[in-house]
JSON list of C-alpha atoms in Angstrom, two decimals:
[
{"chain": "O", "resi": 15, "resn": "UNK", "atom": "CA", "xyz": [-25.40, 7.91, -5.81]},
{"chain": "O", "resi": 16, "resn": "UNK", "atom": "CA", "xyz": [-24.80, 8.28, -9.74]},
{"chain": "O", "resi": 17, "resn": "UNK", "atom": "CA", "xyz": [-21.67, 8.29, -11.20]},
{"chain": "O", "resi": 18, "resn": "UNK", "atom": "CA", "xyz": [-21.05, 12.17, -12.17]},
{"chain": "O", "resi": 19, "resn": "UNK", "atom": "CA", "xyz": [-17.61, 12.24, -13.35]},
{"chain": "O", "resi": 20, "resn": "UNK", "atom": "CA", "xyz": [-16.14, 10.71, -9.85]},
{"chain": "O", "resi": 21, "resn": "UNK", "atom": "CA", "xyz": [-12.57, 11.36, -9.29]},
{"chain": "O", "resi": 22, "resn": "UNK", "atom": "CA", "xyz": [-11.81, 14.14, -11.23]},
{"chain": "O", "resi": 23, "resn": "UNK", "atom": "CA", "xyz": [-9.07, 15.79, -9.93]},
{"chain": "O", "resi": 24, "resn": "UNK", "atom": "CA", "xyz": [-7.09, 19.22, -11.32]},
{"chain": "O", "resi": 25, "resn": "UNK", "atom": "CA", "xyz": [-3.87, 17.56, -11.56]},
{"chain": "O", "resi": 26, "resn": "UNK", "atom": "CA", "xyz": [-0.85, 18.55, -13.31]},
{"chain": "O", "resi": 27, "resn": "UNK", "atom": "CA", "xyz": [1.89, 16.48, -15.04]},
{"chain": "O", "resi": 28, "resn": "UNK", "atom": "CA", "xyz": [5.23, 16.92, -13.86]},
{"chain": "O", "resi": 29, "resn": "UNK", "atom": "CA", "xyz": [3.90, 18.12, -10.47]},
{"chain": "O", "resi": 30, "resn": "UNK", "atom": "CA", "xyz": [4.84, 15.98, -6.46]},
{"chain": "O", "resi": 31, "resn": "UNK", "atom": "CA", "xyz": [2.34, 13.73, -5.02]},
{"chain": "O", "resi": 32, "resn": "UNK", "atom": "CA", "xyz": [2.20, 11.41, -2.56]},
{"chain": "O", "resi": 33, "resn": "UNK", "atom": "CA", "xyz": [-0.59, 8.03, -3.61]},
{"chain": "O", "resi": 34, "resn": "UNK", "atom": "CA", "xyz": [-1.70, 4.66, -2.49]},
{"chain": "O", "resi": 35, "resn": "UNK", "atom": "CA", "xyz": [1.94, 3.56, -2.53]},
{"chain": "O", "resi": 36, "resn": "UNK", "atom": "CA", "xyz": [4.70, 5.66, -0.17]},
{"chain": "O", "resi": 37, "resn": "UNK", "atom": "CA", "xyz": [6.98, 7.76, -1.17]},
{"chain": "O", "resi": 38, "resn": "UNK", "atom": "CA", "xyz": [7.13, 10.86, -3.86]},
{"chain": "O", "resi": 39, "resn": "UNK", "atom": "CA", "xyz": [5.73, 10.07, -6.73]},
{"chain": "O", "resi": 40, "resn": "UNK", "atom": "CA", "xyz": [5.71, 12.62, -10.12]},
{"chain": "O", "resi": 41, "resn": "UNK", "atom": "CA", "xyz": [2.71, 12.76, -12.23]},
{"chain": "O", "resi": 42, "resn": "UNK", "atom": "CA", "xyz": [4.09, 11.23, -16.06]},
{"chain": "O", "resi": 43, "resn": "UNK", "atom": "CA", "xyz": [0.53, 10.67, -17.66]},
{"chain": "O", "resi": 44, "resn": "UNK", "atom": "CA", "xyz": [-3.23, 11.40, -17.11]},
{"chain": "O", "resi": 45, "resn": "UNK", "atom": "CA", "xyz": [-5.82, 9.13, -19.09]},
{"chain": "O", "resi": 46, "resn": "UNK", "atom": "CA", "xyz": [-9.32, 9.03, -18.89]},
{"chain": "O", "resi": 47, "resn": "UNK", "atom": "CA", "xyz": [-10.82, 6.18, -16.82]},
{"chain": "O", "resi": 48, "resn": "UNK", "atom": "CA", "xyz": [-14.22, 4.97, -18.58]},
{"chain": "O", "resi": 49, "resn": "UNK", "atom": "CA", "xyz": [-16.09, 1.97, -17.63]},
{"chain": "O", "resi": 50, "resn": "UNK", "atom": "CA", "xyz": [-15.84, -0.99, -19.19]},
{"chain": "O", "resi": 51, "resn": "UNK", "atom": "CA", "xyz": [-18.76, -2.94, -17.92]},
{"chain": "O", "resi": 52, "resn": "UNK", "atom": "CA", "xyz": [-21.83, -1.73, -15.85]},
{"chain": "O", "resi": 53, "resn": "UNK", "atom": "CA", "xyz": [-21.84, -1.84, -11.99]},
{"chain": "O", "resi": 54, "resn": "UNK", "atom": "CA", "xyz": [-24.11, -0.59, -9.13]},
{"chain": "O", "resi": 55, "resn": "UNK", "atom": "CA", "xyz": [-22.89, -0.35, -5.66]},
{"chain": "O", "resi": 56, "resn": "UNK", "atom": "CA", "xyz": [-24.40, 1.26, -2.59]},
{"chain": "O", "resi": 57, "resn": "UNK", "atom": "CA", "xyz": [-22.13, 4.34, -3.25]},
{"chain": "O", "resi": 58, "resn": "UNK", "atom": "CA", "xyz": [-21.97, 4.70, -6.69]},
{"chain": "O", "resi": 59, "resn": "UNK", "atom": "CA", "xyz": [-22.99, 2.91, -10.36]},
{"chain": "O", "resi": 60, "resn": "UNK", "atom": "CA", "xyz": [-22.45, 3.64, -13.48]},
{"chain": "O", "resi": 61, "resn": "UNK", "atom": "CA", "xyz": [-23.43, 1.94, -17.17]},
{"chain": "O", "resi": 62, "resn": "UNK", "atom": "CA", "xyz": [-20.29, 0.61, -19.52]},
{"chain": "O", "resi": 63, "resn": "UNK", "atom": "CA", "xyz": [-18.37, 3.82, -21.35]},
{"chain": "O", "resi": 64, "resn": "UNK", "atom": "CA", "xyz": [-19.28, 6.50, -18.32]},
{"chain": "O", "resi": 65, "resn": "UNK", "atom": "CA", "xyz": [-16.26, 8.71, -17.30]},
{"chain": "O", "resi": 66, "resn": "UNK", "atom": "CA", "xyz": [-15.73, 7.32, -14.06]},
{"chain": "O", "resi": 67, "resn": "UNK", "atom": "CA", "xyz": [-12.58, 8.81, -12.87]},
{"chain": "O", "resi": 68, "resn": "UNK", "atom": "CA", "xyz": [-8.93, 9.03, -14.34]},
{"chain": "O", "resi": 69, "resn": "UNK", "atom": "CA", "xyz": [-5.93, 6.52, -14.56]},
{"chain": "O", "resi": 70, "resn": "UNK", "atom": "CA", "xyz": [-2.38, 8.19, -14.08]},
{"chain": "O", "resi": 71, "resn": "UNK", "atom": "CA", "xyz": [1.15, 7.14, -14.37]},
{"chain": "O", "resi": 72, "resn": "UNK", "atom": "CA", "xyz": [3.49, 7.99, -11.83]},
{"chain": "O", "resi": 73, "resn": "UNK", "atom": "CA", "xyz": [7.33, 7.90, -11.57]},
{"chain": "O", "resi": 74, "resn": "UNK", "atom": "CA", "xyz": [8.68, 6.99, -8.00]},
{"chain": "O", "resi": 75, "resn": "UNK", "atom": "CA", "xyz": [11.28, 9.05, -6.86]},
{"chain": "O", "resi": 76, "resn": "UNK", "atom": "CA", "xyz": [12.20, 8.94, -3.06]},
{"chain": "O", "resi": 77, "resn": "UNK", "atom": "CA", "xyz": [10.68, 7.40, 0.08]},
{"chain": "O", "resi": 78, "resn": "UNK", "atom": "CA", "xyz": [9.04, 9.07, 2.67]},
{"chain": "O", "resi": 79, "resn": "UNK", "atom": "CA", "xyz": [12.17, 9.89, 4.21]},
{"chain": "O", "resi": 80, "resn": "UNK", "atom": "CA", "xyz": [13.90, 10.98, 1.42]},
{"chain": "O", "resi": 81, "resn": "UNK", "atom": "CA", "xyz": [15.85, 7.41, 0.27]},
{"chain": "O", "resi": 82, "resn": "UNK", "atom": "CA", "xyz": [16.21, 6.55, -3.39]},
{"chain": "O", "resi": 83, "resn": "UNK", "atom": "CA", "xyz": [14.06, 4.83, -4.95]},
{"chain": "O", "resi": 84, "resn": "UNK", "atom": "CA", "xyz": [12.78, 4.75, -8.58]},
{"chain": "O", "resi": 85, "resn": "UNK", "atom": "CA", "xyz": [9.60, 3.38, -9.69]},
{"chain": "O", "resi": 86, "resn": "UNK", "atom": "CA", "xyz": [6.81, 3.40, -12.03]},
{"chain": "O", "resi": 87, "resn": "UNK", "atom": "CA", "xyz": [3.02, 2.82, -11.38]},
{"chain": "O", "resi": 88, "resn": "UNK", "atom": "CA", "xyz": [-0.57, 3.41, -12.64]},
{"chain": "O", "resi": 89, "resn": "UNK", "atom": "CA", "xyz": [-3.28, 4.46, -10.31]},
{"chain": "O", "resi": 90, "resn": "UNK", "atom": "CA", "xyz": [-6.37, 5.74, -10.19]},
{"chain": "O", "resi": 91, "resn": "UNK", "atom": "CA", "xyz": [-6.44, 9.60, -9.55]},
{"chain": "O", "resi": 92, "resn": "UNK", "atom": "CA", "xyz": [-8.70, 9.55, -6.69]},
{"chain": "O", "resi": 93, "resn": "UNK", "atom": "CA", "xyz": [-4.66, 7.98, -4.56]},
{"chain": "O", "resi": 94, "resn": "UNK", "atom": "CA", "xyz": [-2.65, 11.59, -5.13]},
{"chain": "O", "resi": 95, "resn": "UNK", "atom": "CA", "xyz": [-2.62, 14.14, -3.00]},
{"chain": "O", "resi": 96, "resn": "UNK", "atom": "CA", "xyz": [-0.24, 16.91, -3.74]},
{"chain": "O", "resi": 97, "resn": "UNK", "atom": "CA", "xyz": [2.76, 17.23, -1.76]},
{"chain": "O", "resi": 98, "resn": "UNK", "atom": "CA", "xyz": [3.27, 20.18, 0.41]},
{"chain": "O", "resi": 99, "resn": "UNK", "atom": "CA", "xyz": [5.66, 23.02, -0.48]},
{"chain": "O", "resi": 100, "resn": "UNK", "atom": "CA", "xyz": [8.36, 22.23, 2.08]},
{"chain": "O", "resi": 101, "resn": "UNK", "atom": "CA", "xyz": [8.64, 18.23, 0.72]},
{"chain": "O", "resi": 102, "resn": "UNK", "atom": "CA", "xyz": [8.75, 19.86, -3.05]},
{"chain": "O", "resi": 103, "resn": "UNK", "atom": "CA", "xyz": [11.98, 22.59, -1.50]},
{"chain": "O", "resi": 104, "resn": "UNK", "atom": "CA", "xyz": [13.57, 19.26, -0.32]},
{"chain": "O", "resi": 105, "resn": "UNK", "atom": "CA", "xyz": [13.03, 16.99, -3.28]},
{"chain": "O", "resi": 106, "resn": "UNK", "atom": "CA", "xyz": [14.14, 19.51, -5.36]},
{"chain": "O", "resi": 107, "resn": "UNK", "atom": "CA", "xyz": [17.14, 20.01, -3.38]},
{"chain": "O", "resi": 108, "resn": "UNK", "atom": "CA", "xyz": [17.75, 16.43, -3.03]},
{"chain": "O", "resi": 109, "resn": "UNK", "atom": "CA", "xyz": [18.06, 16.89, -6.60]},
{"chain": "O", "resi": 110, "resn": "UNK", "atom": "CA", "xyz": [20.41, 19.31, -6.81]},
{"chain": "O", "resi": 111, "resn": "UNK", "atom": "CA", "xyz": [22.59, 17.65, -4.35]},
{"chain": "O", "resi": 112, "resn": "UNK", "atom": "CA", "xyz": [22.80, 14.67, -6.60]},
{"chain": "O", "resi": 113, "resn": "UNK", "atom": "CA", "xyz": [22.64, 15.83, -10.31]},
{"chain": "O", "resi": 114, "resn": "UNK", "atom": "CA", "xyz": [23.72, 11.97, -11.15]},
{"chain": "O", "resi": 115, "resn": "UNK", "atom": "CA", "xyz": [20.41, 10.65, -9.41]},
{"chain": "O", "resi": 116, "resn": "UNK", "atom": "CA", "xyz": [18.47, 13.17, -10.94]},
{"chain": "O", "resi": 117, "resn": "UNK", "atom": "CA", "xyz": [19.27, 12.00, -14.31]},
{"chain": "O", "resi": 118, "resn": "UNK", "atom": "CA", "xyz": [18.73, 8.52, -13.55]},
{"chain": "O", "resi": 119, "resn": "UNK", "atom": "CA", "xyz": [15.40, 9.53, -12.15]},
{"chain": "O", "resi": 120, "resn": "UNK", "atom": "CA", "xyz": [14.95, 11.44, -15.51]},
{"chain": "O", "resi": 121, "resn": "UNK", "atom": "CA", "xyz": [16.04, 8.77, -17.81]},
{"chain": "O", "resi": 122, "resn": "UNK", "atom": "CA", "xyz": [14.18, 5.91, -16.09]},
{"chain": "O", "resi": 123, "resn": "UNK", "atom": "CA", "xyz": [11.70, 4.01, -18.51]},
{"chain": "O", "resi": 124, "resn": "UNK", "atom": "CA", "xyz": [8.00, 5.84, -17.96]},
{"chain": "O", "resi": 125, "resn": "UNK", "atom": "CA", "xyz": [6.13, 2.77, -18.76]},
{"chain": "O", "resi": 126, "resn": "UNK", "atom": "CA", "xyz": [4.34, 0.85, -15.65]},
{"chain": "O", "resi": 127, "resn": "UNK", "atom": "CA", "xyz": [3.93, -2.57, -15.32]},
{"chain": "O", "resi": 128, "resn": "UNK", "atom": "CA", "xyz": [0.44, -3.57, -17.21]},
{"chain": "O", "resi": 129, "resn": "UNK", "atom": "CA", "xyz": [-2.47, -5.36, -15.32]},
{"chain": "O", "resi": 130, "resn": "UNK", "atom": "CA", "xyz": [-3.21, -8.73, -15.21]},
{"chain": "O", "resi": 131, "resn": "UNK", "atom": "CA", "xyz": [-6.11, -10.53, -16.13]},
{"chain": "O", "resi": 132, "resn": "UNK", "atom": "CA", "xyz": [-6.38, -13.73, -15.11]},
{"chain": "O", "resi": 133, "resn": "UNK", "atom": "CA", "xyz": [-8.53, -16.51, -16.54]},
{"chain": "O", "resi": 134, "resn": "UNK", "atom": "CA", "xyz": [-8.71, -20.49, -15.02]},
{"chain": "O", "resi": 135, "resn": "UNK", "atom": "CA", "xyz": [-9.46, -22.78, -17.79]},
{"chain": "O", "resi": 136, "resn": "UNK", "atom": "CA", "xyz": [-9.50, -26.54, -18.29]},
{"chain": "O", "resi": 137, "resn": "UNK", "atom": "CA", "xyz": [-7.78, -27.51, -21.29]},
{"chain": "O", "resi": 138, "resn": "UNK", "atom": "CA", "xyz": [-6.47, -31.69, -22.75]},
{"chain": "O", "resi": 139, "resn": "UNK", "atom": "CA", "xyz": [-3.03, -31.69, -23.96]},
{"chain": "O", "resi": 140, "resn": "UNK", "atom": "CA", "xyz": [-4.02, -31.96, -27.34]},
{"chain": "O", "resi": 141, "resn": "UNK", "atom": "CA", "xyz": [-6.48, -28.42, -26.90]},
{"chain": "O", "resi": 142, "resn": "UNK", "atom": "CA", "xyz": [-3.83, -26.95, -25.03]},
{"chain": "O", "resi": 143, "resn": "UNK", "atom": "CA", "xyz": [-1.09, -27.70, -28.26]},
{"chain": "O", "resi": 144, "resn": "UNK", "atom": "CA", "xyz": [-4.39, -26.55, -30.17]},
{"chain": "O", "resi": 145, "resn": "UNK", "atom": "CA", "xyz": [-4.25, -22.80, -28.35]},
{"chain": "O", "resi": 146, "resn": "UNK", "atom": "CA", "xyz": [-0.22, -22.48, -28.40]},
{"chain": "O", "resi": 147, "resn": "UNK", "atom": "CA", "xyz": [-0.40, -22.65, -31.85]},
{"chain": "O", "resi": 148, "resn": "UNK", "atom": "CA", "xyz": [-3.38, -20.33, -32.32]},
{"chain": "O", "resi": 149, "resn": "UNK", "atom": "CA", "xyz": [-2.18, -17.54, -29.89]},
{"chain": "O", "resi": 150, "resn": "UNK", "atom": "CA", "xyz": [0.02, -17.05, -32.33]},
{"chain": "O", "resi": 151, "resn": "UNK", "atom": "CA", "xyz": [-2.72, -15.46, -34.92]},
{"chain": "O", "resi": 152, "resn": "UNK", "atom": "CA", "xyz": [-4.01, -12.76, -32.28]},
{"chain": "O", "resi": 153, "resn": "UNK", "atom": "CA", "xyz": [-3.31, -9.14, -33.43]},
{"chain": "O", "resi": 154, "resn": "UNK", "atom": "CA", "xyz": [-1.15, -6.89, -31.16]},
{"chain": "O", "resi": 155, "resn": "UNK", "atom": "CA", "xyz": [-4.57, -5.92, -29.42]},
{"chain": "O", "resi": 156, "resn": "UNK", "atom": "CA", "xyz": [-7.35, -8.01, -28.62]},
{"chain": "O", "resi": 157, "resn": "UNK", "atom": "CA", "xyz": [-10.54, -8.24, -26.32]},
{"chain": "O", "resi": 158, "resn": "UNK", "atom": "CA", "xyz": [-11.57, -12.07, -24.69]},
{"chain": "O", "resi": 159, "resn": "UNK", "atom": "CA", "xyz": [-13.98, -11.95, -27.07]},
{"chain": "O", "resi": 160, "resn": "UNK", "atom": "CA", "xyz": [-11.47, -11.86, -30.08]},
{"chain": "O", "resi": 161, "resn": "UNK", "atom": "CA", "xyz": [-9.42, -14.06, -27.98]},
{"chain": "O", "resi": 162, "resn": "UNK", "atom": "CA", "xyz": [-12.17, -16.83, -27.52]},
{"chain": "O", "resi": 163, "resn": "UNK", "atom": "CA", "xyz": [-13.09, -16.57, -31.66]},
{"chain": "O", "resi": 164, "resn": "UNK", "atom": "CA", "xyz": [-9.80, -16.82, -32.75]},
{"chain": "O", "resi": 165, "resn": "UNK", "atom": "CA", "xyz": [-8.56, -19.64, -30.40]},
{"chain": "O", "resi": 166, "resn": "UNK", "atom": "CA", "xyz": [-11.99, -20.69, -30.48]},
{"chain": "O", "resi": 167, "resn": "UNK", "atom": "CA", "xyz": [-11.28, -22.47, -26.66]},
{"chain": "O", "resi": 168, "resn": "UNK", "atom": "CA", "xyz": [-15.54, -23.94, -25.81]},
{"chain": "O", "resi": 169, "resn": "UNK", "atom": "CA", "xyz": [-16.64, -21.71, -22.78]},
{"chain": "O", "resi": 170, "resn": "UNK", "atom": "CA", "xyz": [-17.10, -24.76, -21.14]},
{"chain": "O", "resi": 171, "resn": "UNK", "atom": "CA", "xyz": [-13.27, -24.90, -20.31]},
{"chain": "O", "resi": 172, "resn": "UNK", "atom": "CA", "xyz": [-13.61, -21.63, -18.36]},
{"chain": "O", "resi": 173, "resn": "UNK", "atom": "CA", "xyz": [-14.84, -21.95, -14.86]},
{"chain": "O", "resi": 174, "resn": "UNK", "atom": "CA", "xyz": [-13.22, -21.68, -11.22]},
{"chain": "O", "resi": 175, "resn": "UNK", "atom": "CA", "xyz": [-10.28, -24.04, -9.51]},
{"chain": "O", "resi": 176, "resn": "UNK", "atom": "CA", "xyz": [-9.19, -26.62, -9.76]},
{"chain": "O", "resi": 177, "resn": "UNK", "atom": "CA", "xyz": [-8.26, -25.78, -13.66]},
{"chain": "O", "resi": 178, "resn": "UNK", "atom": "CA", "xyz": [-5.83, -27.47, -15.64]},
{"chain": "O", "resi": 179, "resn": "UNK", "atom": "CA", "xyz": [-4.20, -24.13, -16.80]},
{"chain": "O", "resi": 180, "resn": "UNK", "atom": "CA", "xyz": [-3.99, -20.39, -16.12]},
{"chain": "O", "resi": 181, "resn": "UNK", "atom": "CA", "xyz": [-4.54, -17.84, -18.58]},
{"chain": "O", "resi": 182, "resn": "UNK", "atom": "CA", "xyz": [-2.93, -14.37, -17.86]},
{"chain": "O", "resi": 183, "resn": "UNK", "atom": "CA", "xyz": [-3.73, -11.44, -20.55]},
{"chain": "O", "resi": 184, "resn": "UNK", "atom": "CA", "xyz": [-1.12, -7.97, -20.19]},
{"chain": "O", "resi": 185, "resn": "UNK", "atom": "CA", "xyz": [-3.25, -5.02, -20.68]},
{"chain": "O", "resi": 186, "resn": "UNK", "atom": "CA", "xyz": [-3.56, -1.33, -19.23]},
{"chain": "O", "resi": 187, "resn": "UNK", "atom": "CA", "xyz": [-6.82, -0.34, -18.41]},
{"chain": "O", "resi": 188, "resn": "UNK", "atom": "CA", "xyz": [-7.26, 2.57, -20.17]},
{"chain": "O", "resi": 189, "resn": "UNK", "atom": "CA", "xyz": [-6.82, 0.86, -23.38]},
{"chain": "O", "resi": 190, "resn": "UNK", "atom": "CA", "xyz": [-10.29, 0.27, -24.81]},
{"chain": "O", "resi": 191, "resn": "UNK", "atom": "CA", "xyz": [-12.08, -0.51, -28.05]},
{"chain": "O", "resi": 192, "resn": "UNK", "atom": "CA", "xyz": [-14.58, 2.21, -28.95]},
{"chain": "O", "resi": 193, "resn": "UNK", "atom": "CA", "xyz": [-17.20, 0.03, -27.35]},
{"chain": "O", "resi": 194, "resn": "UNK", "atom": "CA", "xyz": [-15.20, 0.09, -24.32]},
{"chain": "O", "resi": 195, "resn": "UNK", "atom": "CA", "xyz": [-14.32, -3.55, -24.12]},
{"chain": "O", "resi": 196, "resn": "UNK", "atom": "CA", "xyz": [-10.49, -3.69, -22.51]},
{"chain": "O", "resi": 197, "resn": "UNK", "atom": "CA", "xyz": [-7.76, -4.97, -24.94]},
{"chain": "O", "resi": 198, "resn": "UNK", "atom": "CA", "xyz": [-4.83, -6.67, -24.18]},
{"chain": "O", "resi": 199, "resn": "UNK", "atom": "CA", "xyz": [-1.25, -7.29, -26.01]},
{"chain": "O", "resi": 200, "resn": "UNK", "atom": "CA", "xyz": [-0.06, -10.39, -24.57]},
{"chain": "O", "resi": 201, "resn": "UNK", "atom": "CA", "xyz": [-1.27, -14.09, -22.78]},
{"chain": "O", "resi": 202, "resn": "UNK", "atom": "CA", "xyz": [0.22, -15.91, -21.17]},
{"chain": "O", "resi": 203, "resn": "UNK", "atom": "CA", "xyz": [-0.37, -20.33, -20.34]},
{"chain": "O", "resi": 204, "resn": "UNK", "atom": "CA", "xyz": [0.80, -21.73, -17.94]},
{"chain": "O", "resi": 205, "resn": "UNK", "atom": "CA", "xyz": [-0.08, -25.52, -17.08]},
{"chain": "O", "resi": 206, "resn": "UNK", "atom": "CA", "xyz": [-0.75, -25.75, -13.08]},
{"chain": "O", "resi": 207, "resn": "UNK", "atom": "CA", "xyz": [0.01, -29.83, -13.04]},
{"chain": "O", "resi": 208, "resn": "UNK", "atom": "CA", "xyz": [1.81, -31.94, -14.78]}
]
């Protein structure tokens, strides 16, 4: 089956759903999922920049059964499914019941935690010194390819455990060059031995 928009849902921010994660979760932010390489599966496949779906953030408010509990998450849209009209009568009256959590649930910080990327690489002290010093020249968003130039780390030194080091690069995935190659704003080393 072709990609044809998958997971394109009529959602609404600010409205109740329930996702891959339990509890009550409000919509915050819808962005557009695109593809970032190509990929054919026996359900689906699609070629790198397709609209394949849509990321959203989502701001945890209670559990299942109605606990506290505040969180923030991205997901893919294809998780939420809204919540019925007797769970949004008792959230909101949850709400009303305590103003002061409301408020907290209101004020609490809408940004998720970013993926992680993770890369195993093989690097001598002296190339690992080498790439601490070079991270440093990386603009506030880069691809692995920018990453590789600047640092200029031989793709030799990539390849699976045992590694010397791990790599991790922060990123969310809907932030893409305009050849949809995912960027990322921070990496992270971290030496596995000593």
């Amino acid at each position: 089956m072709d990609n044809d928009g998958m997971n394109q849902k009529d959602l609404q921010i600010g409205k109740w759903y329930t996702g891959y994660s339990a509890g009550f979760w409000q919509l915050i932010q819808i962005y557009p999922k695109y593809a970032s390489f190509d990929y054919e599966g026996e359900k689906a496949k699609w070629k790198k920049g397709d609209l394949i779906g849509q990321w959203c953030v989502v701001k945890k408010a209670l559990t299942p059964k109605m606990k506290k509990s505040l969180c923030v998450e991205f997901t893919d849209s294809a998780w939420l499914k809204p919540v019925s009209e007797e769970t949004i009568y008792q959230i909101n009256l949850f709400f009303q019941n305590d103003p002061k959590y409301k408020k907290r649930f209101e004020l609490f910080d809408n940004i998720p935690a970013p993926m992680i990327t993770n890369q195993w690489v093989s690097l001598s002290d002296a190339e690992e010194a080498d790439l601490i010093q070079k991270k440093r020249l990386l603009p506030p968003h880069f691809t692995m390819d920018q990453f590789c130039t600047i640092t200029q780390i031989p793709n030799n030194c990539f390849h699976n455990p045992p590694t010397s080091h791990l790599l991790s690069f922060y990123g969310y995935p809907w932030e893409l060059t305009d050849c949809f190659d995912e960027t990322y704003f921070k990496v992270d080393l971290l030496r596995l031995y000593s």
